[in-house]
mmCIF file of C-alpha atoms in Angstrom:
data_model
loop_
_atom_site.group_PDB
_atom_site.id
_atom_site.type_symbol
_atom_site.label_atom_id
_atom_site.label_comp_id
_atom_site.label_asym_id
_atom_site.label_seq_id
_atom_site.Cartn_x
_atom_site.Cartn_y
_atom_site.Cartn_z
ATOM 1 C CA MET O 1 -11.390 9.610 -1.070
ATOM 2 C CA ARG O 2 -7.783 10.473 -0.241
ATOM 3 C CA ALA O 3 -5.678 7.439 0.683
ATOM 4 C CA LEU O 4 -2.176 7.354 2.153
ATOM 5 C CA VAL O 5 -0.272 4.210 1.135
ATOM 6 C CA LEU O 6 2.757 3.378 3.267
ATOM 7 C CA GLY O 7 5.431 1.148 1.786
ATOM 8 C CA ALA O 8 4.259 2.236 -1.646
ATOM 9 C CA THR O 9 7.384 1.103 -3.512
ATOM 10 C CA GLY O 10 7.226 -2.491 -2.286
ATOM 11 C CA LEU O 11 5.596 -5.378 -4.118
ATOM 12 C CA VAL O 12 2.275 -5.163 -2.287
ATOM 13 C CA GLY O 13 2.286 -1.405 -1.709
ATOM 14 C CA SER O 14 2.985 -0.459 -5.320
ATOM 15 C CA HIS O 15 0.178 -2.673 -6.579
ATOM 16 C CA ALA O 16 -2.194 -1.399 -3.886
ATOM 17 C CA LEU O 17 -1.387 2.167 -4.935
ATOM 18 C CA ARG O 18 -2.289 1.396 -8.545
ATOM 19 C CA ALA O 19 -5.467 -0.435 -7.530
ATOM 20 C CA LEU O 20 -6.639 2.514 -5.438
ATOM 21 C CA ARG O 21 -5.955 4.915 -8.294
ATOM 22 C CA ALA O 22 -7.841 2.681 -10.708
ATOM 23 C CA ALA O 23 -10.778 2.733 -8.293
ATOM 24 C CA GLY O 24 -10.853 6.532 -8.385
ATOM 25 C CA CYS O 25 -9.017 7.363 -5.165
ATOM 26 C CA THR O 26 -6.657 10.275 -4.786
ATOM 27 C CA THR O 27 -3.491 8.684 -3.448
ATOM 28 C CA VAL O 28 -0.397 9.774 -1.585
ATOM 29 C CA GLY O 29 2.452 7.284 -1.650
ATOM 30 C CA ALA O 30 5.016 7.112 1.120
ATOM 31 C CA SER O 31 8.422 5.451 1.098
ATOM 32 C CA ARG O 32 12.051 6.205 1.855
ATOM 33 C CA ARG O 33 12.574 7.579 -1.666
ATOM 34 C CA ARG O 34 10.122 8.884 -4.243
ATOM 35 C CA PRO O 35 10.199 7.030 -7.567
ATOM 36 C CA ALA O 36 11.309 9.192 -10.482
ATOM 37 C CA ASP O 37 7.977 8.797 -12.266
ATOM 38 C CA GLU O 38 5.900 9.971 -9.294
ATOM 39 C CA HIS O 39 4.917 13.627 -8.850
ATOM 40 C CA PRO O 40 6.174 15.268 -5.630
ATOM 41 C CA ASP O 41 2.648 16.424 -4.787
ATOM 42 C CA GLY O 42 1.535 12.812 -4.548
ATOM 43 C CA TRP O 43 4.436 11.442 -2.540
ATOM 44 C CA ILE O 44 5.994 11.700 0.907
ATOM 45 C CA GLU O 45 9.548 10.588 1.629
ATOM 46 C CA ILE O 46 9.777 9.139 5.142
ATOM 47 C CA ASP O 47 11.981 6.821 7.150
ATOM 48 C CA PHE O 48 9.223 4.620 8.541
ATOM 49 C CA GLY O 49 11.436 3.123 11.243
ATOM 50 C CA ARG O 50 11.992 6.549 12.788
ATOM 51 C CA MET O 51 8.286 7.396 12.884
ATOM 52 C CA THR O 52 7.722 5.866 16.301
ATOM 53 C CA GLY O 53 5.893 8.733 17.999
ATOM 54 C CA GLU O 54 2.261 9.677 17.495
ATOM 55 C CA HIS O 55 3.355 13.269 16.850
ATOM 56 C CA ASP O 56 5.478 12.105 13.893
ATOM 57 C CA TRP O 57 2.349 11.061 12.014
ATOM 58 C CA LEU O 58 -0.124 13.825 12.771
ATOM 59 C CA PRO O 59 1.071 16.270 10.052
ATOM 60 C CA LEU O 60 1.019 13.536 7.394
ATOM 61 C CA LEU O 61 -2.566 12.526 8.100
ATOM 62 C CA ALA O 62 -4.182 15.908 7.521
ATOM 63 C CA GLY O 63 -6.937 15.476 4.948
ATOM 64 C CA VAL O 64 -6.444 11.703 4.723
ATOM 65 C CA ASP O 65 -9.556 9.510 4.642
ATOM 66 C CA ALA O 66 -7.880 6.101 4.521
ATOM 67 C CA VAL O 67 -4.489 4.719 5.500
ATOM 68 C CA VAL O 68 -3.056 1.548 3.981
ATOM 69 C CA ASN O 69 0.042 0.178 5.705
ATOM 70 C CA CYS O 70 2.036 -2.190 3.499
ATOM 71 C CA VAL O 71 5.404 -1.731 5.208
ATOM 72 C CA GLY O 72 7.252 -4.932 5.990
ATOM 73 C CA ILE O 73 10.680 -6.518 5.924
ATOM 74 C CA ILE O 74 11.558 -10.183 5.610
ATOM 75 C CA ARG O 75 14.767 -10.091 7.647
ATOM 76 C CA GLU O 76 16.490 -7.630 9.952
ATOM 77 C CA ALA O 77 19.464 -5.552 8.805
ATOM 78 C CA GLN O 78 20.142 -4.830 12.460
ATOM 79 C CA ALA O 79 18.711 -5.995 15.755
ATOM 80 C CA GLY O 80 15.351 -4.444 16.535
ATOM 81 C CA ASP O 81 14.278 -3.777 12.944
ATOM 82 C CA PHE O 82 11.260 -6.072 13.213
ATOM 83 C CA ASP O 83 10.103 -4.278 16.343
ATOM 84 C CA ARG O 84 10.643 -0.784 14.930
ATOM 85 C CA LEU O 85 9.057 -1.389 11.536
ATOM 86 C CA HIS O 86 6.368 -3.913 12.385
ATOM 87 C CA ARG O 87 5.302 -2.756 15.863
ATOM 88 C CA ALA O 88 6.562 0.624 17.097
ATOM 89 C CA ALA O 89 5.958 2.695 13.962
ATOM 90 C CA PRO O 90 2.548 1.153 13.162
ATOM 91 C CA VAL O 91 1.365 1.569 16.762
ATOM 92 C CA ALA O 92 2.304 5.261 16.615
ATOM 93 C CA LEU O 93 0.534 5.532 13.255
ATOM 94 C CA PHE O 94 -2.626 3.902 14.593
ATOM 95 C CA ALA O 95 -2.656 6.226 17.609
ATOM 96 C CA ALA O 96 -2.464 9.239 15.294
ATOM 97 C CA CYS O 97 -5.217 7.814 13.081
ATOM 98 C CA GLU O 98 -7.411 7.378 16.139
ATOM 99 C CA ARG O 99 -6.730 10.911 17.351
ATOM 100 C CA LEU O 100 -7.590 12.417 13.968
ATOM 101 C CA ARG O 101 -10.501 10.025 13.379
ATOM 102 C CA VAL O 102 -9.191 8.707 10.084
ATOM 103 C CA ARG O 103 -12.112 6.988 8.405
ATOM 104 C CA ARG O 104 -10.478 3.693 7.353
ATOM 105 C CA VAL O 105 -7.251 1.855 8.173
ATOM 106 C CA VAL O 106 -6.072 -1.259 6.327
ATOM 107 C CA HIS O 107 -3.030 -2.957 7.812
ATOM 108 C CA VAL O 108 -1.239 -5.662 5.830
ATOM 109 C CA SER O 109 0.127 -8.210 8.283
ATOM 110 C CA ALA O 110 1.057 -11.852 7.655
ATOM 111 C CA LEU O 111 -0.624 -15.207 7.917
ATOM 112 C CA GLY O 112 0.614 -16.765 11.159
ATOM 113 C CA SER O 113 1.126 -13.492 13.040
ATOM 114 C CA GLY O 114 0.348 -13.425 16.741
ATOM 115 C CA PRO O 115 1.784 -12.449 20.135
ATOM 116 C CA ASP O 116 2.899 -16.013 20.883
ATOM 117 C CA ALA O 117 3.997 -16.949 17.361
ATOM 118 C CA ALA O 118 7.137 -18.958 16.679
ATOM 119 C CA THR O 119 9.304 -16.165 15.228
ATOM 120 C CA ALA O 120 10.166 -12.554 15.990
ATOM 121 C CA TYR O 121 8.811 -11.637 12.561
ATOM 122 C CA TRP O 122 5.361 -13.026 13.304
ATOM 123 C CA ARG O 123 5.346 -11.724 16.893
ATOM 124 C CA SER O 124 6.180 -8.178 15.795
ATOM 125 C CA LYS O 125 3.394 -8.289 13.218
ATOM 126 C CA GLY O 126 0.999 -9.725 15.778
ATOM 127 C CA ALA O 127 1.717 -6.955 18.279
ATOM 128 C CA ALA O 128 0.680 -4.289 15.772
ATOM 129 C CA ASP O 129 -2.387 -6.302 14.782
ATOM 130 C CA ALA O 130 -3.549 -6.476 18.399
ATOM 131 C CA ASP O 131 -2.990 -2.768 18.941
ATOM 132 C CA LEU O 132 -5.010 -1.791 15.883
ATOM 133 C CA LEU O 133 -7.878 -4.135 16.674
ATOM 134 C CA GLY O 134 -8.089 -2.658 20.166
ATOM 135 C CA ARG O 135 -8.608 0.892 18.934
ATOM 136 C CA ALA O 136 -11.760 2.830 18.146
ATOM 137 C CA LEU O 137 -11.060 2.776 14.418
ATOM 138 C CA SER O 138 -12.795 1.321 11.386
ATOM 139 C CA ALA O 139 -9.940 -1.007 10.518
ATOM 140 C CA THR O 140 -9.109 -4.304 8.861
ATOM 141 C CA VAL O 141 -6.039 -6.459 9.435
ATOM 142 C CA VAL O 142 -5.257 -8.397 6.245
ATOM 143 C CA ARG O 143 -3.077 -11.479 6.666
ATOM 144 C CA PRO O 144 -1.818 -12.707 3.283
ATOM 145 C CA SER O 145 -0.325 -16.074 2.536
ATOM 146 C CA LEU O 146 2.637 -16.100 0.134
ATOM 147 C CA VAL O 147 2.267 -13.307 -2.414
ATOM 148 C CA TYR O 148 3.468 -13.791 -5.972
ATOM 149 C CA GLY O 149 3.504 -11.719 -9.151
ATOM 150 C CA GLU O 150 5.645 -10.785 -12.125
ATOM 151 C CA ASP O 151 8.072 -8.441 -10.450
ATOM 152 C CA GLY O 152 11.422 -10.060 -11.151
ATOM 153 C CA ALA O 153 13.367 -10.836 -8.000
ATOM 154 C CA SER O 154 10.297 -10.012 -5.935
ATOM 155 C CA SER O 155 8.107 -12.550 -7.710
ATOM 156 C CA VAL O 156 7.365 -14.234 -4.392
ATOM 157 C CA LEU O 157 7.070 -12.085 -1.314
ATOM 158 C CA PHE O 158 8.294 -13.893 1.798
ATOM 159 C CA ARG O 159 9.782 -16.754 -0.229
ATOM 160 C CA ALA O 160 12.694 -18.570 1.455
ATOM 161 C CA LEU O 161 12.286 -16.605 4.660
ATOM 162 C CA ALA O 162 14.294 -17.654 7.650
ATOM 163 C CA THR O 163 11.318 -16.357 9.615
ATOM 164 C CA LEU O 164 9.061 -19.119 8.299
ATOM 165 C CA PRO O 165 9.862 -22.223 10.344
ATOM 166 C CA VAL O 166 8.556 -24.599 7.659
ATOM 167 C CA LEU O 167 11.399 -23.509 5.393
ATOM 168 C CA MET O 168 13.959 -24.680 7.928
ATOM 169 C CA LEU O 169 12.545 -28.190 7.976
ATOM 170 C CA PRO O 170 13.659 -31.101 5.770
ATOM 171 C CA MET O 171 11.634 -31.423 2.573
ATOM 172 C CA ALA O 172 10.373 -27.832 2.965
ATOM 173 C CA HIS O 173 10.096 -27.634 -0.820
ATOM 174 C CA GLU O 174 7.207 -30.107 -0.530
ATOM 175 C CA ALA O 175 5.286 -27.898 1.910
ATOM 176 C CA ARG O 176 1.868 -26.920 0.574
ATOM 177 C CA VAL O 177 0.874 -23.262 0.599
ATOM 178 C CA GLN O 178 -2.092 -21.308 -0.718
ATOM 179 C CA PRO O 179 -0.453 -18.319 -2.478
ATOM 180 C CA ILE O 180 -2.298 -15.224 -3.622
ATOM 181 C CA HIS O 181 -1.442 -13.186 -6.705
ATOM 182 C CA VAL O 182 -0.389 -9.641 -5.879
ATOM 183 C CA ASP O 183 -3.051 -8.176 -8.191
ATOM 184 C CA ASP O 184 -5.774 -10.048 -6.304
ATOM 185 C CA LEU O 185 -4.373 -8.892 -2.971
ATOM 186 C CA ALA O 186 -4.134 -5.293 -4.202
ATOM 187 C CA ALA O 187 -7.737 -5.343 -5.398
ATOM 188 C CA LEU O 188 -8.828 -6.665 -1.998
ATOM 189 C CA ILE O 189 -6.870 -3.939 -0.204
ATOM 190 C CA ALA O 190 -8.475 -1.253 -2.368
ATOM 191 C CA ARG O 191 -11.966 -2.592 -1.675
ATOM 192 C CA LEU O 192 -11.294 -2.691 2.051
ATOM 193 C CA ALA O 193 -9.851 0.830 2.091
ATOM 194 C CA MET O 194 -12.981 2.153 0.398
ATOM 195 C CA ALA O 195 -15.407 0.064 2.454
ATOM 196 C CA GLY O 196 -17.743 1.337 5.112
ATOM 197 C CA GLY O 197 -18.581 -0.069 8.513
ATOM 198 C CA GLU O 198 -19.491 -3.451 7.069
ATOM 199 C CA ALA O 199 -15.850 -4.368 6.401
ATOM 200 C CA PRO O 200 -14.421 -7.281 8.413
ATOM 201 C CA ARG O 201 -11.976 -6.581 11.220
ATOM 202 C CA GLU O 202 -9.664 -9.436 10.253
ATOM 203 C CA MET O 203 -9.197 -11.309 6.997
ATOM 204 C CA ALA O 204 -6.912 -14.078 5.753
ATOM 205 C CA ALA O 205 -5.959 -13.446 2.117
ATOM 206 C CA VAL O 206 -5.173 -16.697 0.336
ATOM 207 C CA GLY O 207 -5.402 -18.050 -3.178
ATOM 208 C CA GLU O 208 -7.927 -20.520 -4.475
ATOM 209 C CA ALA O 209 -5.901 -23.728 -4.374
ATOM 210 C CA PRO O 210 -3.006 -25.177 -2.336
ATOM 211 C CA ARG O 211 0.283 -25.642 -4.205
ATOM 212 C CA GLU O 212 3.695 -27.037 -3.354
ATOM 213 C CA LEU O 213 6.075 -24.283 -2.293
ATOM 214 C CA ALA O 214 8.601 -25.328 -4.931
ATOM 215 C CA ALA O 215 6.013 -24.683 -7.653
ATOM 216 C CA VAL O 216 5.323 -21.091 -6.582
ATOM 217 C CA GLY O 217 7.041 -18.267 -8.429
#
């Protein structure tokens, strides 16, 4: 199986890439810049936010069996970034996948995403989720809780986000969350990418036990 992993230098994407390789997949990573230790034949340098037309994706999907989208930002550098990166580019990607009949699509969203959610972050994620689930594709939307690992400053993905309303409330450090380790999430993503028609359409990815937010990381 040949899998294209988008956002492959991020916390989730880099671990998903390794998990797919460990499972025997041929992988192609995609990010703004190729890491120095990655071979050019196995990497594509793209500006995801500019890939907002179906035609932008068609050449990159040739020979691809599975697409894993791990692209995400936690705050906007400029107005419209959430919409471009979380909605417009993924929707164009999904349209191209549908046209080329890509076998599997796994889209990493966020727990709490939805069209009527409280924040622009969640709404932009929810718009892409709805588009994918409405297409004639074998696809799974994965919605992780907080993601943690051993990656230095990125040890907790989405930690202290202004986009999470609970963090703007008094005593937010006492909020209880159900975090998932990045290795567990990556293993789940790999299994879903390699799954057949029996894979679920939507899945919440959470850890085993609730913990106080202040204790995560």
